Amino acid sequence: MDRQMNCALLVVLVLFFVTATAINTLAADGTSKPTGRLTGQVINSITRDALVGVSIQIEGTKRGAITDINGEFVLSDLPVGEYRLRVSAIGYETQIITDVVVANVKPANRLVTLLPILIETEGVIVRPDYFPQTSEVQISSNSQSAEEIRRLPGGFEDVVRAVSILPGVAQAEPGRNDLVVRGGAPSENLFLIDNLEVPNINHFGTQGATGGPLSIINLDFVSGTTFSTGGFGARYGDKLSSVLALELRDGRRDQLGGKATISASQFGLNLEGPIGQDGSFIV
């Protein structure tokens, strides 16, 4: 009887040792860790042309990629987590992209715009034409990505609440998106969605003003925002206080996907996917 018990105990110990070794091997190989994919495109911020040969480097790692002829790049088999990207090219200003979240549900996609810079050379004389074209420069602008807006404490994923905490901006009443920018009235703010003027992007807006309790813009459709409190050009009309420009993102192009959202301020269902070879949709 004692010999049978000893044999059974020996078998249990052997099985335990084999199981622990297999678990350690999986952890060491990294095969049990979920991975995702990061895709994107790099374009010229002025001409909106695709940039070829741009270096995409993940800070803190040796992973990177180079953009192709369409300005696109792909980074596969990335462990799920948050990353910082360093985007650099000769003749362009290096840009650091933060809050890049990679998940195993769907590929993360980023559109990166690089600003051209001047390269000083010897023996080159540049003479302007009679009518030189100068680019419009906004000196009082703040840009926010969709991920920054999503992580804003107390922002409720609201693009208007995200800019209400910026310097020189205040809310006329608590809990409402009636913005008072540098002492101006709430009716003096301009909203642009992909360069299209929208009178008011808030639910239950006040008549004659540009505010309301909550924004009607779904943050899942937004790529980023630019908020200007001064120095904007005449093409923005007679608005005196601010300009909030929203850029909408494209739908995913690899496969059909969706997302259900239920929160304290909203609920809904998103659906996105490819159309043909170069198109996509998001609803």
Coordinates of C-alpha atoms in Angstrom, one line a residue:
M1 CA 0.0 0.0 0.0
D2 CA 2.8 2.4 0.9
R3 CA 4.6 1.5 -2.4
Q4 CA 1.4 2.4 -4.4
M5 CA 1.1 5.7 -2.6
N6 CA 4.8 6.5 -3.3
C7 CA 4.4 5.8 -7.0
A8 CA 1.2 7.9 -7.2
L9 CA 3.0 10.8 -5.5
L10 CA 6.0 10.5 -7.8
V11 CA 3.6 10.6 -10.9
V12 CA 2.0 13.8 -9.5
L13 CA 5.3 15.5 -9.0
V14 CA 6.5 14.6 -12.5
L15 CA 3.3 16.0 -14.1
F16 CA 3.6 19.2 -12.0
F17 CA 7.2 19.6 -13.2
V18 CA 6.3 19.1 -16.9
T19 CA 3.4 21.5 -16.7
A20 CA 5.4 24.2 -15.0
T21 CA 8.2 23.8 -17.6
A22 CA 5.7 24.2 -20.5
I23 CA 4.2 27.3 -18.9
N24 CA 7.6 28.9 -18.5
T25 CA 8.5 28.0 -22.1
L26 CA 5.4 29.7 -23.4
A27 CA 6.1 32.8 -21.3
A28 CA 9.7 32.9 -22.5
D29 CA 8.8 32.5 -26.1
G30 CA 6.2 35.2 -25.8
T31 CA 3.6 33.2 -27.8
S32 CA 1.0 33.6 -25.0
K33 CA 1.1 37.4 -25.2
P34 CA -1.5 39.0 -27.4
T35 CA -0.1 41.1 -30.3
G36 CA -1.5 43.7 -32.7
R37 CA -0.7 45.7 -35.8
L38 CA 0.0 49.3 -36.4
T39 CA -0.6 50.9 -39.8
G40 CA -0.6 54.4 -41.1
Q41 CA 0.3 56.9 -43.7
V42 CA 2.7 59.9 -43.8
I43 CA 1.9 63.0 -45.9
N44 CA 3.2 66.5 -46.5
S45 CA 1.3 68.9 -44.2
I46 CA 1.1 71.6 -47.0
T47 CA 0.7 69.7 -50.3
R48 CA -1.0 66.6 -48.7
D49 CA 1.2 64.4 -50.9
A50 CA 2.3 61.0 -49.7
L51 CA 6.0 60.9 -48.5
V52 CA 8.2 58.0 -49.5
G53 CA 11.1 56.7 -47.4
V54 CA 10.1 58.2 -44.1
S55 CA 11.5 56.5 -41.1
I56 CA 9.0 55.2 -38.5
Q57 CA 10.8 54.3 -35.2
I58 CA 9.1 53.0 -32.0
E59 CA 10.9 54.7 -29.1
G60 CA 12.5 52.4 -26.6
T61 CA 12.7 49.5 -29.1
K62 CA 14.5 48.4 -32.2
R63 CA 11.3 48.1 -34.2
G64 CA 10.7 50.4 -37.1
A65 CA 9.5 50.7 -40.7
I66 CA 9.9 52.8 -43.9
T67 CA 7.0 54.2 -45.8
D68 CA 6.3 52.9 -49.3
I69 CA 5.5 54.7 -52.6
N70 CA 2.0 55.5 -51.2
G71 CA 3.4 56.9 -47.9
E72 CA 2.1 53.9 -46.0
F73 CA 3.8 51.8 -43.3
V74 CA 2.9 48.6 -41.4
L75 CA 4.3 47.3 -38.1
S76 CA 3.1 43.8 -37.3
D77 CA 3.4 41.5 -34.3
L78 CA 3.5 44.3 -31.7
P79 CA 2.7 43.4 -28.1
V80 CA -0.5 45.0 -27.0
G81 CA 0.2 48.3 -25.2
E82 CA 0.9 52.0 -25.6
Y83 CA 3.8 53.3 -27.8
R84 CA 5.6 56.5 -28.9
L85 CA 6.5 56.9 -32.5
R86 CA 9.4 59.0 -33.9
V87 CA 8.7 60.0 -37.5
S88 CA 11.6 61.6 -39.3
A89 CA 12.7 62.3 -42.9
I90 CA 15.3 64.5 -44.6
G91 CA 13.9 68.0 -45.2
Y92 CA 11.0 67.6 -42.8
E93 CA 10.5 68.4 -39.1
T94 CA 10.8 65.3 -36.9
Q95 CA 7.5 64.5 -35.1
I96 CA 6.9 62.5 -32.0
I97 CA 3.5 60.8 -31.9
T98 CA 2.3 59.9 -28.4
D99 CA -0.6 57.8 -27.1
V100 CA -0.5 55.2 -29.8
V101 CA -2.5 52.3 -28.4
V102 CA -2.1 48.9 -30.1
A103 CA -4.8 46.3 -29.4
N104 CA -5.4 42.8 -30.7
V105 CA -9.0 43.6 -31.7
K106 CA -8.2 45.7 -34.8
P107 CA -5.1 47.4 -36.2
A108 CA -4.2 50.9 -34.9
N109 CA -4.1 53.4 -37.7
R110 CA -2.4 56.9 -37.7
L111 CA -2.2 59.6 -40.2
V112 CA 1.0 61.6 -39.7
T113 CA 1.6 65.0 -41.3
L114 CA 5.2 66.3 -41.6
L115 CA 6.1 70.0 -41.9
P116 CA 8.8 70.8 -44.5
I117 CA 11.8 72.7 -43.2
L118 CA 14.5 74.6 -44.9
I119 CA 18.0 73.0 -45.3
E120 CA 20.8 75.5 -45.4
T121 CA 23.4 75.0 -48.2
E122 CA 26.3 77.0 -49.4
G123 CA 26.3 79.0 -52.6
V124 CA 22.5 79.0 -53.1
I125 CA 20.7 82.3 -53.7
V126 CA 16.9 82.4 -53.5
R127 CA 15.1 85.3 -55.1
P128 CA 11.4 85.8 -54.6
D129 CA 9.0 86.3 -57.4
Y130 CA 6.9 89.5 -57.8
F131 CA 4.0 87.8 -56.0
P132 CA 5.4 85.3 -53.5
Q133 CA 3.0 82.8 -51.9
T134 CA 3.2 82.7 -48.2
S135 CA 1.6 79.9 -46.1
E136 CA -0.9 80.9 -43.5
V137 CA 0.6 80.5 -40.0
Q138 CA -1.6 80.2 -36.9
I139 CA 0.3 81.3 -33.9
S140 CA -2.4 80.5 -31.2
S141 CA -3.3 76.9 -32.1
N142 CA -3.6 73.7 -30.0
S143 CA -3.9 70.3 -31.5
Q144 CA -5.3 67.2 -29.8
S145 CA -5.6 63.7 -31.0
A146 CA -8.6 61.5 -30.5
E147 CA -6.8 59.4 -27.9
E148 CA -5.9 62.5 -25.9
I149 CA -9.5 63.6 -25.9
R150 CA -10.7 60.1 -24.8
R151 CA -8.3 60.0 -21.8
L152 CA -9.2 63.5 -20.6
P153 CA -10.5 63.2 -17.0
G154 CA -14.1 64.4 -16.9
G155 CA -14.2 65.0 -20.6
F156 CA -16.9 62.4 -21.4
E157 CA -15.2 61.9 -24.8
D158 CA -16.5 65.4 -25.8
V159 CA -14.4 67.4 -28.3
V160 CA -15.8 70.7 -27.0
R161 CA -15.1 69.9 -23.3
A162 CA -11.6 69.0 -24.2
V163 CA -10.8 72.5 -25.4
S164 CA -12.6 74.2 -22.5
I165 CA -9.6 73.5 -20.3
L166 CA -7.1 75.3 -22.5
P167 CA -5.7 78.7 -21.6
G168 CA -7.9 81.6 -22.3
V169 CA -11.1 79.4 -22.5
A170 CA -13.9 79.3 -20.0
Q171 CA -17.5 77.9 -19.9
A172 CA -20.3 80.3 -19.6
E173 CA -22.2 77.9 -17.4
P174 CA -21.1 74.7 -15.6
G175 CA -22.1 71.6 -17.5
R176 CA -22.6 73.4 -20.8
N177 CA -20.4 73.8 -23.9
D178 CA -21.0 77.5 -24.3
L179 CA -17.3 78.6 -24.7
V180 CA -16.1 82.1 -23.7
V181 CA -12.7 82.5 -25.4
R182 CA -10.6 85.5 -24.4
G183 CA -13.7 87.3 -23.1
G184 CA -15.7 86.9 -26.3
A185 CA -19.3 85.8 -26.5
P186 CA -20.4 82.1 -27.1
S187 CA -21.8 83.1 -30.5
E188 CA -18.3 84.1 -31.8
N189 CA -17.0 80.6 -32.1
L190 CA -16.7 78.7 -35.4
F191 CA -16.9 74.9 -35.8
L192 CA -15.4 73.2 -38.9
I193 CA -15.8 69.5 -39.7
D194 CA -13.4 68.5 -42.6
N195 CA -13.4 72.2 -43.6
L196 CA -17.2 72.4 -43.7
E197 CA -18.8 75.0 -41.4
V198 CA -21.3 73.7 -38.9
P199 CA -23.3 76.3 -36.9
N200 CA -23.4 74.2 -33.7
I201 CA -22.1 70.8 -32.9
N202 CA -23.9 70.4 -29.6
H203 CA -27.2 68.8 -28.5
F204 CA -30.0 71.2 -27.5
G205 CA -28.0 74.3 -28.6
T206 CA -28.9 77.7 -27.4
Q207 CA -30.5 79.8 -30.1
G208 CA -28.0 82.4 -31.4
A209 CA -25.1 80.8 -29.6
T210 CA -22.7 77.9 -30.4
G211 CA -23.1 75.8 -27.2
G212 CA -25.2 73.1 -25.6
P213 CA -25.0 70.4 -22.9
L214 CA -23.1 67.8 -24.9
S215 CA -21.4 67.5 -28.3
I216 CA -23.1 65.5 -31.1
I217 CA -19.7 64.4 -32.6
N218 CA -18.9 60.7 -32.1
L219 CA -15.2 60.6 -31.0
D220 CA -14.7 57.3 -32.8
F221 CA -15.1 59.2 -36.1
V222 CA -12.5 61.9 -35.2
S223 CA -8.9 61.8 -36.1
G224 CA -7.9 65.0 -34.3
T225 CA -8.8 68.6 -33.6
T226 CA -7.1 72.0 -34.0
F227 CA -8.3 74.8 -31.8
S228 CA -7.2 78.4 -32.7
T229 CA -7.9 81.3 -30.3
G230 CA -6.3 84.0 -32.5
G231 CA -4.3 84.8 -35.6
F232 CA -6.6 82.9 -37.9
G233 CA -7.1 84.2 -41.5
A234 CA -9.9 85.9 -43.2
R235 CA -11.1 82.7 -44.8
Y236 CA -12.7 81.8 -41.5
G237 CA -15.3 84.6 -41.9
D238 CA -16.2 87.1 -39.2
K239 CA -15.8 84.9 -36.2
L240 CA -14.0 86.9 -33.5
S241 CA -13.2 84.4 -30.7
S242 CA -12.1 80.9 -31.9
V243 CA -12.0 78.3 -34.6
L244 CA -12.4 74.6 -33.7
A245 CA -11.5 72.4 -36.8
L246 CA -12.2 68.7 -36.6
E247 CA -10.6 66.1 -38.9
L248 CA -12.6 62.9 -39.5
R249 CA -10.8 59.6 -39.9
D250 CA -11.2 56.9 -42.6
G251 CA -12.7 53.5 -41.9
R252 CA -10.5 50.4 -41.6
R253 CA -9.4 48.8 -44.9
D254 CA -8.3 45.3 -43.8
Q255 CA -11.7 43.8 -42.9
L256 CA -15.2 44.5 -41.6
G257 CA -15.3 45.5 -38.0
G258 CA -17.5 47.3 -35.4
K259 CA -17.8 48.6 -31.9
A260 CA -20.6 49.0 -29.4
T261 CA -20.4 51.9 -27.0
I262 CA -22.4 52.4 -23.7
S263 CA -21.3 55.2 -21.4
A264 CA -22.7 57.8 -19.0
S265 CA -23.2 60.2 -21.9
Q266 CA -23.8 58.1 -25.0
F267 CA -24.6 54.8 -26.5
G268 CA -24.3 53.5 -30.1
L269 CA -23.0 51.0 -32.6
N270 CA -20.2 51.7 -35.1
L271 CA -19.6 49.7 -38.3
E272 CA -16.6 50.2 -40.6
G273 CA -14.8 48.3 -43.4
P274 CA -13.2 48.4 -46.9
I275 CA -14.9 49.5 -50.1
G276 CA -13.1 48.3 -53.2
Q277 CA -9.3 48.5 -53.3
D278 CA -8.7 52.0 -52.0
G279 CA -12.0 53.0 -50.3
S280 CA -13.6 52.5 -46.9
F281 CA -16.7 53.4 -45.0
I282 CA -17.6 54.1 -41.3
V283 CA -21.1 54.6 -40.0

